[in-house]
Amino acid sequence: MVDPSLAQNVDSEIGRHCAHSLPAVALTLGRRFWPCLRTTYQALVSDVQWKVRHIVASCLHELATILGPQIASQDLVPSFEGFVRDVDEVRVGLLERLGHFLRGLGQGDQRRSLPLLADFLCTDNHRNWRFRHTLARQLCELAELYNPLDINQYLVPVASELLLDKVAEVRHKSVDAVTSLLHNMASQPLVRKQFVRDLCTKAHDQKWAQRQLFCLLVEEMAFQDCMTREEFLVIALPKLLKLCNDSVPNVRMATAHCLATTIAEKGEGEGGPLGFGRGLEEGVVEGFVQRCVPACATVCG
């Protein structure tokens, strides 16, 4: 496998078979005998076939768990950095298990990997929206690994870029990522509040899809307790009320649904004008909003 002169005379699929078996062999031999596998591992990492590299990238998280942070820092992190800049077919194997892999590293290597996350925003084929969808899903896991300042510096820009994606599925999954980031920024209220303010600027965006996304963001932030009642009333609610008269019907419907559900969540009391329930049918949401807008204005002060 590692001798080029011999590799020409064996099955061309031998690399894939070796890559598939690598985690099991590493687990059987244990950390003590990893040096016996290191040369083979390095040969697989640099194999000319992307399918072989894809398999290695896909099992990198298993190797990190088996070998521990010290060996992972020495042998796996350099491979990780190379895979990040590989072809998309290889990178997707790494990305799908990114959170799991980073958990197996020491804190120093976890932080060292942060600047590389933005590289996942660049793809060989921009039509491959599922790659970006996977990145948004991984952000939810990565948020638990870092402190609020690192989240704000490295993860927030990635999430903000994904919120601008042309594909609705990616934007909607990015909303989940945003709520996870906000949850893990709670210990830095000023930084978190500024992020909330930045998100709320979407209410004035020229693109109607971004104004619609603003409504979804507010709704999710309210239900996930990522936004205080004061922030909802002072920052988000005035913008929502202005969107009631938006020229795009889809935005008005999203605004109506957001108002109906978030006011029930953030309002006081269950029997008053701010306490009607969730789960309204789309056809009657607008009627509920017409009844609650005066109450909204009163609460907003």
PDB file of C-alpha atoms in Angstrom:
ATOM      1  CA  MET A   1       0.000   0.000   0.000  1.00  0.00           C
ATOM      2  CA  VAL A   2       2.741   2.458   0.916  1.00  0.00           C
ATOM      3  CA  ASP A   3       5.270   1.284  -1.708  1.00  0.00           C
ATOM      4  CA  PRO A   4       4.484   2.926  -5.082  1.00  0.00           C
ATOM      5  CA  SER A   5       6.329   0.232  -7.002  1.00  0.00           C
ATOM      6  CA  LEU A   6       4.191  -2.477  -5.447  1.00  0.00           C
ATOM      7  CA  ALA A   7       0.948  -0.494  -5.486  1.00  0.00           C
ATOM      8  CA  GLN A   8       0.904  -0.612  -9.284  1.00  0.00           C
ATOM      9  CA  ASN A   9       0.572  -4.395  -9.193  1.00  0.00           C
ATOM     10  CA  VAL A  10      -2.347  -4.657  -6.762  1.00  0.00           C
ATOM     11  CA  ASP A  11      -6.072  -4.045  -6.990  1.00  0.00           C
ATOM     12  CA  SER A  12      -6.859  -0.367  -7.615  1.00  0.00           C
ATOM     13  CA  GLU A  13      -9.494  -0.633  -4.897  1.00  0.00           C
ATOM     14  CA  ILE A  14      -6.966  -1.568  -2.220  1.00  0.00           C
ATOM     15  CA  GLY A  15      -6.752   2.037  -1.051  1.00  0.00           C
ATOM     16  CA  ARG A  16     -10.478   2.211  -0.400  1.00  0.00           C
ATOM     17  CA  HIS A  17     -10.441  -1.105   1.452  1.00  0.00           C
ATOM     18  CA  CYS A  18      -7.554   0.075   3.628  1.00  0.00           C
ATOM     19  CA  ALA A  19      -9.255   3.395   4.351  1.00  0.00           C
ATOM     20  CA  HIS A  20     -12.480   1.665   5.401  1.00  0.00           C
ATOM     21  CA  SER A  21     -10.554  -0.645   7.738  1.00  0.00           C
ATOM     22  CA  LEU A  22      -8.270   1.983   9.252  1.00  0.00           C
ATOM     23  CA  PRO A  23     -10.402   2.933  12.312  1.00  0.00           C
ATOM     24  CA  ALA A  24     -10.993  -0.723  13.210  1.00  0.00           C
ATOM     25  CA  VAL A  25      -7.298  -1.559  12.926  1.00  0.00           C
ATOM     26  CA  ALA A  26      -6.360   1.533  14.955  1.00  0.00           C
ATOM     27  CA  LEU A  27      -8.847   0.548  17.659  1.00  0.00           C
ATOM     28  CA  THR A  28      -7.515  -3.017  17.743  1.00  0.00           C
ATOM     29  CA  LEU A  29      -3.862  -1.983  17.983  1.00  0.00           C
ATOM     30  CA  GLY A  30      -4.488   0.967  20.305  1.00  0.00           C
ATOM     31  CA  ARG A  31      -2.592   4.219  20.724  1.00  0.00           C
ATOM     32  CA  ARG A  32       0.640   2.456  21.645  1.00  0.00           C
ATOM     33  CA  PHE A  33       1.016   0.939  18.191  1.00  0.00           C
ATOM     34  CA  TRP A  34      -0.214   3.912  16.157  1.00  0.00           C
ATOM     35  CA  PRO A  35       3.349   4.501  14.845  1.00  0.00           C
ATOM     36  CA  CYS A  36       2.970   1.189  12.989  1.00  0.00           C
ATOM     37  CA  LEU A  37      -0.009   2.657  11.103  1.00  0.00           C
ATOM     38  CA  ARG A  38       1.218   6.220  10.669  1.00  0.00           C
ATOM     39  CA  THR A  39       2.915   5.680   7.295  1.00  0.00           C
ATOM     40  CA  THR A  40      -0.128   3.902   5.894  1.00  0.00           C
ATOM     41  CA  TYR A  41      -2.405   6.639   7.227  1.00  0.00           C
ATOM     42  CA  GLN A  42      -0.300   9.357   5.599  1.00  0.00           C
ATOM     43  CA  ALA A  43      -0.340   7.461   2.310  1.00  0.00           C
ATOM     44  CA  LEU A  44      -4.141   7.264   2.420  1.00  0.00           C
ATOM     45  CA  VAL A  45      -4.458  10.960   3.251  1.00  0.00           C
ATOM     46  CA  SER A  46      -2.428  11.882   0.168  1.00  0.00           C
ATOM     47  CA  ASP A  47      -3.907   9.227  -2.145  1.00  0.00           C
ATOM     48  CA  VAL A  48      -4.579  10.460  -5.681  1.00  0.00           C
ATOM     49  CA  GLN A  49      -8.118   9.021  -5.631  1.00  0.00           C
ATOM     50  CA  TRP A  50     -10.575  11.425  -4.039  1.00  0.00           C
ATOM     51  CA  LYS A  51     -12.764   8.484  -3.004  1.00  0.00           C
ATOM     52  CA  VAL A  52      -9.973   7.232  -0.752  1.00  0.00           C
ATOM     53  CA  ARG A  53      -9.434  10.672   0.763  1.00  0.00           C
ATOM     54  CA  HIS A  54     -13.207  10.995   1.256  1.00  0.00           C
ATOM     55  CA  ILE A  55     -13.253   7.815   3.320  1.00  0.00           C
ATOM     56  CA  VAL A  56     -10.339   8.991   5.471  1.00  0.00           C
ATOM     57  CA  ALA A  57     -11.946  12.409   5.971  1.00  0.00           C
ATOM     58  CA  SER A  58     -15.214  10.721   6.958  1.00  0.00           C
ATOM     59  CA  CYS A  59     -13.541   8.618   9.656  1.00  0.00           C
ATOM     60  CA  LEU A  60     -11.236  11.312  11.031  1.00  0.00           C
ATOM     61  CA  HIS A  61     -13.554  11.843  14.003  1.00  0.00           C
ATOM     62  CA  GLU A  62     -13.325   8.148  14.906  1.00  0.00           C
ATOM     63  CA  LEU A  63      -9.539   8.251  14.775  1.00  0.00           C
ATOM     64  CA  ALA A  64      -9.518  11.332  17.019  1.00  0.00           C
ATOM     65  CA  THR A  65     -11.606   9.491  19.612  1.00  0.00           C
ATOM     66  CA  ILE A  66      -9.430   6.371  19.419  1.00  0.00           C
ATOM     67  CA  LEU A  67      -6.035   8.079  19.457  1.00  0.00           C
ATOM     68  CA  GLY A  68      -6.683  10.927  21.890  1.00  0.00           C
ATOM     69  CA  PRO A  69      -5.901  14.660  21.728  1.00  0.00           C
ATOM     70  CA  GLN A  70      -2.102  14.371  21.750  1.00  0.00           C
ATOM     71  CA  ILE A  71      -1.757  12.088  18.712  1.00  0.00           C
ATOM     72  CA  ALA A  72      -4.659  13.860  17.017  1.00  0.00           C
ATOM     73  CA  SER A  73      -2.816  17.160  17.341  1.00  0.00           C
ATOM     74  CA  GLN A  74       0.330  15.689  15.833  1.00  0.00           C
ATOM     75  CA  ASP A  75      -1.114  13.616  12.983  1.00  0.00           C
ATOM     76  CA  LEU A  76      -4.810  14.344  12.442  1.00  0.00           C
ATOM     77  CA  VAL A  77      -4.985  18.136  12.654  1.00  0.00           C
ATOM     78  CA  PRO A  78      -2.569  18.665   9.724  1.00  0.00           C
ATOM     79  CA  SER A  79      -4.678  16.249   7.674  1.00  0.00           C
ATOM     80  CA  PHE A  80      -7.821  18.112   8.709  1.00  0.00           C
ATOM     81  CA  GLU A  81      -6.338  21.389   7.512  1.00  0.00           C
ATOM     82  CA  GLY A  82      -5.528  19.794   4.166  1.00  0.00           C
ATOM     83  CA  PHE A  83      -8.975  18.241   3.773  1.00  0.00           C
ATOM     84  CA  VAL A  84     -10.661  21.602   4.384  1.00  0.00           C
ATOM     85  CA  ARG A  85      -9.119  22.845   1.125  1.00  0.00           C
ATOM     86  CA  ASP A  86      -9.696  19.620  -0.830  1.00  0.00           C
ATOM     87  CA  VAL A  87     -12.405  19.008  -3.436  1.00  0.00           C
ATOM     88  CA  ASP A  88     -16.015  19.156  -2.255  1.00  0.00           C
ATOM     89  CA  GLU A  89     -16.435  15.379  -2.490  1.00  0.00           C
ATOM     90  CA  VAL A  90     -13.755  15.020   0.194  1.00  0.00           C
ATOM     91  CA  ARG A  91     -14.734  18.043   2.265  1.00  0.00           C
ATOM     92  CA  VAL A  92     -18.331  16.914   2.695  1.00  0.00           C
ATOM     93  CA  GLY A  93     -17.164  13.751   4.466  1.00  0.00           C
ATOM     94  CA  LEU A  94     -15.247  15.924   6.903  1.00  0.00           C
ATOM     95  CA  LEU A  95     -17.991  18.515   7.293  1.00  0.00           C
ATOM     96  CA  GLU A  96     -20.727  16.016   8.144  1.00  0.00           C
ATOM     97  CA  ARG A  97     -18.770  14.975  11.250  1.00  0.00           C
ATOM     98  CA  LEU A  98     -16.988  18.232  11.996  1.00  0.00           C
ATOM     99  CA  GLY A  99     -18.426  18.780  15.466  1.00  0.00           C
ATOM    100  CA  HIS A 100     -17.608  15.225  16.506  1.00  0.00           C
ATOM    101  CA  PHE A 101     -14.022  15.575  15.260  1.00  0.00           C
ATOM    102  CA  LEU A 102     -13.379  18.879  17.028  1.00  0.00           C
ATOM    103  CA  ARG A 103     -14.695  17.450  20.299  1.00  0.00           C
ATOM    104  CA  GLY A 104     -11.865  14.917  20.160  1.00  0.00           C
ATOM    105  CA  LEU A 105      -9.219  17.649  20.073  1.00  0.00           C
ATOM    106  CA  GLY A 106      -7.669  19.685  22.844  1.00  0.00           C
ATOM    107  CA  GLN A 107      -8.880  23.238  23.389  1.00  0.00           C
ATOM    108  CA  GLY A 108      -5.814  24.684  21.681  1.00  0.00           C
ATOM    109  CA  ASP A 109      -6.449  22.732  18.495  1.00  0.00           C
ATOM    110  CA  GLN A 110     -10.152  23.526  18.643  1.00  0.00           C
ATOM    111  CA  ARG A 111      -9.369  27.254  18.615  1.00  0.00           C
ATOM    112  CA  ARG A 112      -6.682  26.760  15.983  1.00  0.00           C
ATOM    113  CA  SER A 113      -9.343  25.317  13.686  1.00  0.00           C
ATOM    114  CA  LEU A 114     -11.717  28.278  14.029  1.00  0.00           C
ATOM    115  CA  PRO A 115     -10.316  30.424  11.173  1.00  0.00           C
ATOM    116  CA  LEU A 116     -10.742  27.478   8.798  1.00  0.00           C
ATOM    117  CA  LEU A 117     -14.529  27.361   9.206  1.00  0.00           C
ATOM    118  CA  ALA A 118     -15.084  30.222   6.779  1.00  0.00           C
ATOM    119  CA  ASP A 119     -13.392  28.137   4.063  1.00  0.00           C
ATOM    120  CA  PHE A 120     -16.424  25.850   4.043  1.00  0.00           C
ATOM    121  CA  LEU A 121     -18.479  28.722   2.606  1.00  0.00           C
ATOM    122  CA  CYS A 122     -16.567  28.377  -0.673  1.00  0.00           C
ATOM    123  CA  THR A 123     -17.574  25.407  -2.815  1.00  0.00           C
ATOM    124  CA  ASP A 124     -16.562  24.080  -6.214  1.00  0.00           C
ATOM    125  CA  ASN A 125     -20.191  24.065  -7.314  1.00  0.00           C
ATOM    126  CA  HIS A 126     -22.407  26.801  -5.865  1.00  0.00           C
ATOM    127  CA  ARG A 127     -25.498  24.794  -6.821  1.00  0.00           C
ATOM    128  CA  ASN A 128     -24.491  22.230  -4.198  1.00  0.00           C
ATOM    129  CA  TRP A 129     -26.730  23.819  -1.561  1.00  0.00           C
ATOM    130  CA  ARG A 130     -26.771  20.670   0.576  1.00  0.00           C
ATOM    131  CA  PHE A 131     -23.127  21.324   1.446  1.00  0.00           C
ATOM    132  CA  ARG A 132     -24.063  24.699   2.931  1.00  0.00           C
ATOM    133  CA  HIS A 133     -27.086  23.132   4.622  1.00  0.00           C
ATOM    134  CA  THR A 134     -24.722  20.690   6.333  1.00  0.00           C
ATOM    135  CA  LEU A 135     -22.499  23.579   7.411  1.00  0.00           C
ATOM    136  CA  ALA A 136     -25.479  25.332   9.002  1.00  0.00           C
ATOM    137  CA  ARG A 137     -26.390  22.135  10.838  1.00  0.00           C
ATOM    138  CA  GLN A 138     -22.836  21.736  12.125  1.00  0.00           C
ATOM    139  CA  LEU A 139     -22.806  25.286  13.494  1.00  0.00           C
ATOM    140  CA  CYS A 140     -25.422  24.172  16.015  1.00  0.00           C
ATOM    141  CA  GLU A 141     -22.937  21.636  17.403  1.00  0.00           C
ATOM    142  CA  LEU A 142     -19.881  23.870  17.181  1.00  0.00           C
ATOM    143  CA  ALA A 143     -21.540  26.586  19.268  1.00  0.00           C
ATOM    144  CA  GLU A 144     -21.208  24.380  22.357  1.00  0.00           C
ATOM    145  CA  LEU A 145     -17.418  24.143  22.009  1.00  0.00           C
ATOM    146  CA  TYR A 146     -16.440  27.808  22.095  1.00  0.00           C
ATOM    147  CA  ASN A 147     -16.710  30.858  24.318  1.00  0.00           C
ATOM    148  CA  PRO A 148     -18.960  33.802  23.358  1.00  0.00           C
ATOM    149  CA  LEU A 149     -16.120  35.959  22.045  1.00  0.00           C
ATOM    150  CA  ASP A 150     -14.863  33.197  19.738  1.00  0.00           C
ATOM    151  CA  ILE A 151     -18.433  32.550  18.614  1.00  0.00           C
ATOM    152  CA  ASN A 152     -18.899  36.213  17.799  1.00  0.00           C
ATOM    153  CA  GLN A 153     -15.602  36.459  15.915  1.00  0.00           C
ATOM    154  CA  TYR A 154     -15.695  33.242  13.902  1.00  0.00           C
ATOM    155  CA  LEU A 155     -19.103  31.531  13.940  1.00  0.00           C
ATOM    156  CA  VAL A 156     -21.401  34.550  13.703  1.00  0.00           C
ATOM    157  CA  PRO A 157     -19.928  35.709  10.344  1.00  0.00           C
ATOM    158  CA  VAL A 158     -20.430  32.211   8.906  1.00  0.00           C
ATOM    159  CA  ALA A 159     -24.023  32.044  10.146  1.00  0.00           C
ATOM    160  CA  SER A 160     -24.715  35.556   8.849  1.00  0.00           C
ATOM    161  CA  GLU A 161     -23.466  34.564   5.406  1.00  0.00           C
ATOM    162  CA  LEU A 162     -25.648  31.444   5.385  1.00  0.00           C
ATOM    163  CA  LEU A 163     -28.694  33.561   6.249  1.00  0.00           C
ATOM    164  CA  LEU A 164     -28.159  35.306   2.902  1.00  0.00           C
ATOM    165  CA  ASP A 165     -28.141  32.066   0.923  1.00  0.00           C
ATOM    166  CA  LYS A 166     -30.297  31.889  -2.194  1.00  0.00           C
ATOM    167  CA  VAL A 167     -31.774  28.535  -1.140  1.00  0.00           C
ATOM    168  CA  ALA A 168     -34.599  28.729   1.399  1.00  0.00           C
ATOM    169  CA  GLU A 169     -33.703  25.399   3.046  1.00  0.00           C
ATOM    170  CA  VAL A 170     -30.235  26.718   3.852  1.00  0.00           C
ATOM    171  CA  ARG A 171     -31.614  29.973   5.256  1.00  0.00           C
ATOM    172  CA  HIS A 172     -34.119  28.166   7.437  1.00  0.00           C
ATOM    173  CA  LYS A 173     -31.504  25.761   8.827  1.00  0.00           C
ATOM    174  CA  SER A 174     -29.299  28.786   9.503  1.00  0.00           C
ATOM    175  CA  VAL A 175     -32.028  30.143  11.787  1.00  0.00           C
ATOM    176  CA  ASP A 176     -31.511  27.079  13.996  1.00  0.00           C
ATOM    177  CA  ALA A 177     -27.781  27.802  13.983  1.00  0.00           C
ATOM    178  CA  VAL A 178     -28.408  31.402  15.034  1.00  0.00           C
ATOM    179  CA  THR A 179     -30.501  30.371  18.031  1.00  0.00           C
ATOM    180  CA  SER A 180     -27.764  27.951  19.122  1.00  0.00           C
ATOM    181  CA  LEU A 181     -25.147  30.680  18.837  1.00  0.00           C
ATOM    182  CA  LEU A 182     -27.271  33.101  20.856  1.00  0.00           C
ATOM    183  CA  HIS A 183     -27.820  30.517  23.592  1.00  0.00           C
ATOM    184  CA  ASN A 184     -24.077  30.065  23.968  1.00  0.00           C
ATOM    185  CA  MET A 185     -23.418  33.825  23.978  1.00  0.00           C
ATOM    186  CA  ALA A 186     -25.592  34.392  27.051  1.00  0.00           C
ATOM    187  CA  SER A 187     -22.624  35.101  29.333  1.00  0.00           C
ATOM    188  CA  GLN A 188     -21.733  38.133  27.188  1.00  0.00           C
ATOM    189  CA  PRO A 189     -25.060  40.048  27.091  1.00  0.00           C
ATOM    190  CA  LEU A 190     -23.701  43.111  25.282  1.00  0.00           C
ATOM    191  CA  VAL A 191     -22.176  41.036  22.489  1.00  0.00           C
ATOM    192  CA  ARG A 192     -25.310  38.912  22.238  1.00  0.00           C
ATOM    193  CA  LYS A 193     -27.591  41.964  22.154  1.00  0.00           C
ATOM    194  CA  GLN A 194     -25.557  43.518  19.343  1.00  0.00           C
ATOM    195  CA  PHE A 195     -25.967  40.311  17.350  1.00  0.00           C
ATOM    196  CA  VAL A 196     -29.729  40.514  17.916  1.00  0.00           C
ATOM    197  CA  ARG A 197     -29.719  44.109  16.674  1.00  0.00           C
ATOM    198  CA  ASP A 198     -27.759  43.112  13.582  1.00  0.00           C
ATOM    199  CA  LEU A 199     -30.253  40.349  12.835  1.00  0.00           C
ATOM    200  CA  CYS A 200     -33.158  42.753  13.164  1.00  0.00           C
ATOM    201  CA  THR A 201     -31.761  44.982  10.406  1.00  0.00           C
ATOM    202  CA  LYS A 202     -33.146  42.389   8.003  1.00  0.00           C
ATOM    203  CA  ALA A 203     -36.553  43.970   8.553  1.00  0.00           C
ATOM    204  CA  HIS A 204     -35.405  46.823   6.281  1.00  0.00           C
ATOM    205  CA  ASP A 205     -33.708  44.677   3.641  1.00  0.00           C
ATOM    206  CA  GLN A 206     -34.598  45.390   0.009  1.00  0.00           C
ATOM    207  CA  LYS A 207     -35.066  41.669  -0.671  1.00  0.00           C
ATOM    208  CA  TRP A 208     -38.449  40.417   0.454  1.00  0.00           C
ATOM    209  CA  ALA A 209     -37.021  36.978   1.296  1.00  0.00           C
ATOM    210  CA  GLN A 210     -34.793  38.587   3.930  1.00  0.00           C
ATOM    211  CA  ARG A 211     -37.713  40.499   5.433  1.00  0.00           C
ATOM    212  CA  GLN A 212     -39.635  37.242   5.571  1.00  0.00           C
ATOM    213  CA  LEU A 213     -36.622  35.594   7.203  1.00  0.00           C
ATOM    214  CA  PHE A 214     -36.571  38.331   9.837  1.00  0.00           C
ATOM    215  CA  CYS A 215     -40.042  37.240  10.949  1.00  0.00           C
ATOM    216  CA  LEU A 216     -38.896  33.632  11.229  1.00  0.00           C
ATOM    217  CA  LEU A 217     -35.811  34.703  13.178  1.00  0.00           C
ATOM    218  CA  VAL A 218     -37.856  36.672  15.700  1.00  0.00           C
ATOM    219  CA  GLU A 219     -40.314  33.818  16.094  1.00  0.00           C
ATOM    220  CA  GLU A 220     -37.570  31.258  16.747  1.00  0.00           C
ATOM    221  CA  MET A 221     -35.574  33.558  19.012  1.00  0.00           C
ATOM    222  CA  ALA A 222     -38.686  34.138  21.105  1.00  0.00           C
ATOM    223  CA  PHE A 223     -39.571  30.454  21.432  1.00  0.00           C
ATOM    224  CA  GLN A 224     -35.991  29.405  22.144  1.00  0.00           C
ATOM    225  CA  ASP A 225     -35.609  32.147  24.791  1.00  0.00           C
ATOM    226  CA  CYS A 226     -32.763  33.748  22.856  1.00  0.00           C
ATOM    227  CA  MET A 227     -34.399  37.150  23.118  1.00  0.00           C
ATOM    228  CA  THR A 228     -35.506  38.879  26.286  1.00  0.00           C
ATOM    229  CA  ARG A 229     -39.002  40.336  26.520  1.00  0.00           C
ATOM    230  CA  GLU A 230     -37.482  43.816  26.569  1.00  0.00           C
ATOM    231  CA  GLU A 231     -35.513  43.142  23.375  1.00  0.00           C
ATOM    232  CA  PHE A 232     -38.632  41.791  21.729  1.00  0.00           C
ATOM    233  CA  LEU A 233     -40.709  44.833  22.640  1.00  0.00           C
ATOM    234  CA  VAL A 234     -38.064  47.495  22.003  1.00  0.00           C
ATOM    235  CA  ILE A 235     -36.076  46.096  19.072  1.00  0.00           C
ATOM    236  CA  ALA A 236     -38.177  43.535  17.207  1.00  0.00           C
ATOM    237  CA  LEU A 237     -41.826  44.443  17.711  1.00  0.00           C
ATOM    238  CA  PRO A 238     -41.751  47.951  16.153  1.00  0.00           C
ATOM    239  CA  LYS A 239     -40.157  46.471  13.042  1.00  0.00           C
ATOM    240  CA  LEU A 240     -42.741  43.699  12.905  1.00  0.00           C
ATOM    241  CA  LEU A 241     -45.582  46.194  13.083  1.00  0.00           C
ATOM    242  CA  LYS A 242     -44.170  48.136  10.145  1.00  0.00           C
ATOM    243  CA  LEU A 243     -44.012  44.934   8.105  1.00  0.00           C
ATOM    244  CA  CYS A 244     -47.781  44.509   8.526  1.00  0.00           C
ATOM    245  CA  ASN A 245     -48.094  46.881   5.566  1.00  0.00           C
ATOM    246  CA  ASP A 246     -45.345  45.312   3.456  1.00  0.00           C
ATOM    247  CA  SER A 247     -46.021  45.242  -0.281  1.00  0.00           C
ATOM    248  CA  VAL A 248     -45.253  41.493  -0.524  1.00  0.00           C
ATOM    249  CA  PRO A 249     -48.059  39.150   0.620  1.00  0.00           C
ATOM    250  CA  ASN A 250     -45.596  36.471   1.776  1.00  0.00           C
ATOM    251  CA  VAL A 251     -43.946  38.965   4.109  1.00  0.00           C
ATOM    252  CA  ARG A 252     -47.287  40.085   5.527  1.00  0.00           C
ATOM    253  CA  MET A 253     -48.300  36.481   6.155  1.00  0.00           C
ATOM    254  CA  ALA A 254     -44.975  35.728   7.864  1.00  0.00           C
ATOM    255  CA  THR A 255     -45.407  38.874   9.952  1.00  0.00           C
ATOM    256  CA  ALA A 256     -48.921  37.870  10.932  1.00  0.00           C
ATOM    257  CA  HIS A 257     -47.845  34.410  11.989  1.00  0.00           C
ATOM    258  CA  CYS A 258     -44.865  35.795  13.905  1.00  0.00           C
ATOM    259  CA  LEU A 259     -46.974  38.362  15.742  1.00  0.00           C
ATOM    260  CA  ALA A 260     -49.663  35.865  16.623  1.00  0.00           C
ATOM    261  CA  THR A 261     -47.231  33.336  18.049  1.00  0.00           C
ATOM    262  CA  THR A 262     -44.613  35.550  19.681  1.00  0.00           C
ATOM    263  CA  ILE A 263     -47.102  37.795  21.444  1.00  0.00           C
ATOM    264  CA  ALA A 264     -48.673  34.691  22.922  1.00  0.00           C
ATOM    265  CA  GLU A 265     -45.190  33.673  24.067  1.00  0.00           C
ATOM    266  CA  LYS A 266     -44.018  37.057  25.375  1.00  0.00           C
ATOM    267  CA  GLY A 267     -47.353  38.549  26.398  1.00  0.00           C
ATOM    268  CA  GLU A 268     -48.666  38.730  29.922  1.00  0.00           C
ATOM    269  CA  GLY A 269     -51.495  36.456  30.951  1.00  0.00           C
ATOM    270  CA  GLU A 270     -53.364  33.792  29.041  1.00  0.00           C
ATOM    271  CA  GLY A 271     -56.808  35.330  28.945  1.00  0.00           C
ATOM    272  CA  GLY A 272     -55.942  38.868  27.866  1.00  0.00           C
ATOM    273  CA  PRO A 273     -55.369  40.280  24.401  1.00  0.00           C
ATOM    274  CA  LEU A 274     -51.705  39.128  24.452  1.00  0.00           C
ATOM    275  CA  GLY A 275     -52.425  35.585  25.511  1.00  0.00           C
ATOM    276  CA  PHE A 276     -54.045  33.814  22.582  1.00  0.00           C
ATOM    277  CA  GLY A 277     -52.499  30.435  21.834  1.00  0.00           C
ATOM    278  CA  ARG A 278     -50.065  29.056  19.332  1.00  0.00           C
ATOM    279  CA  GLY A 279     -50.784  26.764  16.399  1.00  0.00           C
ATOM    280  CA  LEU A 280     -53.232  28.980  14.548  1.00  0.00           C
ATOM    281  CA  GLU A 281     -54.412  27.994  11.087  1.00  0.00           C
ATOM    282  CA  GLU A 282     -52.831  30.113   8.376  1.00  0.00           C
ATOM    283  CA  GLY A 283     -56.186  31.241   7.112  1.00  0.00           C
ATOM    284  CA  VAL A 284     -57.138  32.923  10.367  1.00  0.00           C
ATOM    285  CA  VAL A 285     -53.759  34.250  11.460  1.00  0.00           C
ATOM    286  CA  GLU A 286     -54.302  37.596   9.796  1.00  0.00           C
ATOM    287  CA  GLY A 287     -57.578  38.108  11.627  1.00  0.00           C
ATOM    288  CA  PHE A 288     -55.911  37.447  14.944  1.00  0.00           C
ATOM    289  CA  VAL A 289     -53.180  39.930  14.138  1.00  0.00           C
ATOM    290  CA  GLN A 290     -55.728  42.625  13.302  1.00  0.00           C
ATOM    291  CA  ARG A 291     -57.117  42.156  16.790  1.00  0.00           C
ATOM    292  CA  CYS A 292     -53.733  42.096  18.510  1.00  0.00           C
ATOM    293  CA  VAL A 293     -51.967  44.995  16.754  1.00  0.00           C
ATOM    294  CA  PRO A 294     -53.627  47.657  18.987  1.00  0.00           C
ATOM    295  CA  ALA A 295     -52.555  45.650  21.999  1.00  0.00           C
ATOM    296  CA  CYS A 296     -49.046  45.410  20.571  1.00  0.00           C
ATOM    297  CA  ALA A 297     -48.875  49.151  20.179  1.00  0.00           C
ATOM    298  CA  THR A 298     -50.035  49.617  23.759  1.00  0.00           C
ATOM    299  CA  VAL A 299     -47.453  47.210  25.142  1.00  0.00           C
ATOM    300  CA  CYS A 300     -44.732  48.807  23.036  1.00  0.00           C
ATOM    301  CA  GLY A 301     -45.550  52.031  24.785  1.00  0.00           C
TER     302      GLY A 301
END
